Coordinates of C-alpha atoms in Angstrom, one line a residue:
X1 CA -29.3 -8.3 -70.1
X2 CA -25.8 -9.8 -70.1
X3 CA -22.7 -7.8 -69.4
X4 CA -19.2 -8.7 -70.4
X5 CA -17.9 -6.8 -67.4
X6 CA -16.4 -9.0 -64.6
X7 CA -18.1 -8.9 -61.3
X8 CA -16.6 -7.4 -58.2
X9 CA -15.8 -10.8 -56.8
X10 CA -14.0 -11.8 -60.0
X11 CA -11.9 -8.6 -59.9
X12 CA -11.1 -9.2 -56.2
X13 CA -10.1 -12.8 -56.9
X14 CA -7.7 -11.9 -59.8
X15 CA -6.2 -9.0 -57.9
X16 CA -5.5 -11.3 -54.9
X17 CA -4.1 -14.0 -57.2
X18 CA -1.9 -11.6 -59.0
X19 CA -0.6 -10.1 -55.7
X20 CA 0.2 -13.6 -54.4
X21 CA 2.1 -14.5 -57.6
X22 CA 4.0 -11.2 -57.5
X23 CA 4.9 -11.8 -53.8
X24 CA 6.2 -15.3 -54.6
X25 CA 8.2 -14.1 -57.5
X26 CA 9.8 -11.4 -55.4
X27 CA 10.6 -13.9 -52.6
X28 CA 12.2 -16.3 -55.1
X29 CA 14.3 -13.5 -56.6
X30 CA 15.4 -12.3 -53.1
X31 CA 16.4 -15.8 -52.2
X32 CA 18.4 -16.2 -55.4
X33 CA 20.1 -12.8 -54.8
X34 CA 21.0 -13.8 -51.2
X35 CA 22.5 -17.2 -52.4
X36 CA 24.5 -15.4 -55.1
X37 CA 25.9 -12.9 -52.5
X38 CA 26.7 -15.8 -50.1
X39 CA 28.6 -17.6 -52.9
X40 CA 30.6 -14.5 -53.7
X41 CA 31.7 -14.2 -50.1
X42 CA 32.1 -17.9 -49.2
X43 CA 35.6 -18.6 -47.9
X44 CA 36.8 -15.2 -48.8
X45 CA 39.0 -13.0 -46.7
X46 CA 36.8 -10.2 -45.2
X47 CA 39.8 -7.8 -45.3
X48 CA 41.0 -8.2 -48.9
X49 CA 38.6 -10.7 -50.6
X50 CA 41.2 -13.4 -51.4
X51 CA 40.3 -17.1 -51.1
X52 CA 40.9 -18.5 -47.7
X53 CA 42.9 -21.7 -47.2
X54 CA 41.9 -24.1 -44.4
X55 CA 44.8 -25.5 -42.3
X56 CA 44.5 -28.1 -39.6
X57 CA 46.6 -27.3 -36.5
X58 CA 46.4 -29.9 -33.7
X59 CA 43.0 -30.9 -34.8
X60 CA 41.6 -27.3 -35.0
X61 CA 40.7 -25.9 -38.5
X62 CA 42.1 -22.4 -39.1
X63 CA 41.1 -20.4 -42.1
X64 CA 44.1 -18.4 -43.3
X65 CA 44.4 -15.7 -46.0
X66 CA 47.6 -16.3 -47.9
X67 CA 47.7 -12.6 -49.0
X68 CA 47.4 -10.7 -45.7
X69 CA 48.0 -13.5 -43.2
X70 CA 44.7 -13.0 -41.4
X71 CA 43.3 -16.0 -39.5
X72 CA 39.7 -16.8 -38.7
X73 CA 38.1 -19.4 -36.6
X74 CA 34.6 -20.8 -37.1
X75 CA 32.1 -21.3 -34.4
X76 CA 33.4 -23.7 -31.7
X77 CA 37.0 -23.6 -32.9
X78 CA 38.1 -21.1 -30.2
X79 CA 36.5 -23.4 -27.6
X80 CA 38.7 -26.2 -29.0
X81 CA 41.8 -24.0 -28.6
X82 CA 40.8 -23.1 -25.1
X83 CA 40.3 -26.8 -24.3
X84 CA 43.9 -27.5 -25.6
X85 CA 45.2 -24.9 -23.1
X86 CA 44.4 -27.4 -20.3
X87 CA 47.6 -29.1 -21.4
X88 CA 50.5 -26.9 -20.3
X89 CA 51.8 -24.7 -23.1
X90 CA 49.5 -26.3 -25.8
X91 CA 47.9 -23.0 -26.8
X92 CA 51.3 -21.4 -27.3
X93 CA 52.4 -24.4 -29.4
X94 CA 49.3 -24.2 -31.6
X95 CA 49.7 -20.5 -32.2
X96 CA 53.4 -21.0 -32.9
X97 CA 52.7 -23.8 -35.4
X98 CA 50.0 -21.7 -37.1
X99 CA 52.5 -18.8 -37.4
X100 CA 55.2 -21.2 -38.7
X101 CA 52.7 -22.4 -41.3
X102 CA 52.0 -18.9 -42.4
X103 CA 55.7 -18.3 -42.8
X104 CA 56.1 -21.7 -44.6
X105 CA 58.4 -23.1 -41.9
X106 CA 58.2 -26.7 -40.8
X107 CA 55.9 -27.2 -37.8
X108 CA 57.6 -26.8 -34.4
X109 CA 60.4 -24.6 -35.9
X110 CA 58.8 -21.3 -34.9
X111 CA 61.0 -18.9 -33.0
X112 CA 58.3 -18.0 -30.4
X113 CA 59.4 -18.1 -26.8
X114 CA 58.0 -21.0 -24.9

């Protein structure tokens, strides 16, 4: 008396295996979608979506949008600027130089009051 019908244990095994394969495929697809989304937004202006340009001002990297003029600092860069403030007037000079760069003026020619 042989039956071609799978046993309950076989059904359970294949159901678990299929569920695990489906879970892995979904995780892989979600990771791929997350990476694609990250690549679309990497070094893009959050305001208007243009590519950001990185400029070095007194050793501090500043990300600047050439379209809207927005400036962004990465983690730790604000601390670097604050550390520069320990030198009298240094923060003001850094900001003035960044603004001059945005206006395509030579460094140190900004009209900011010092």
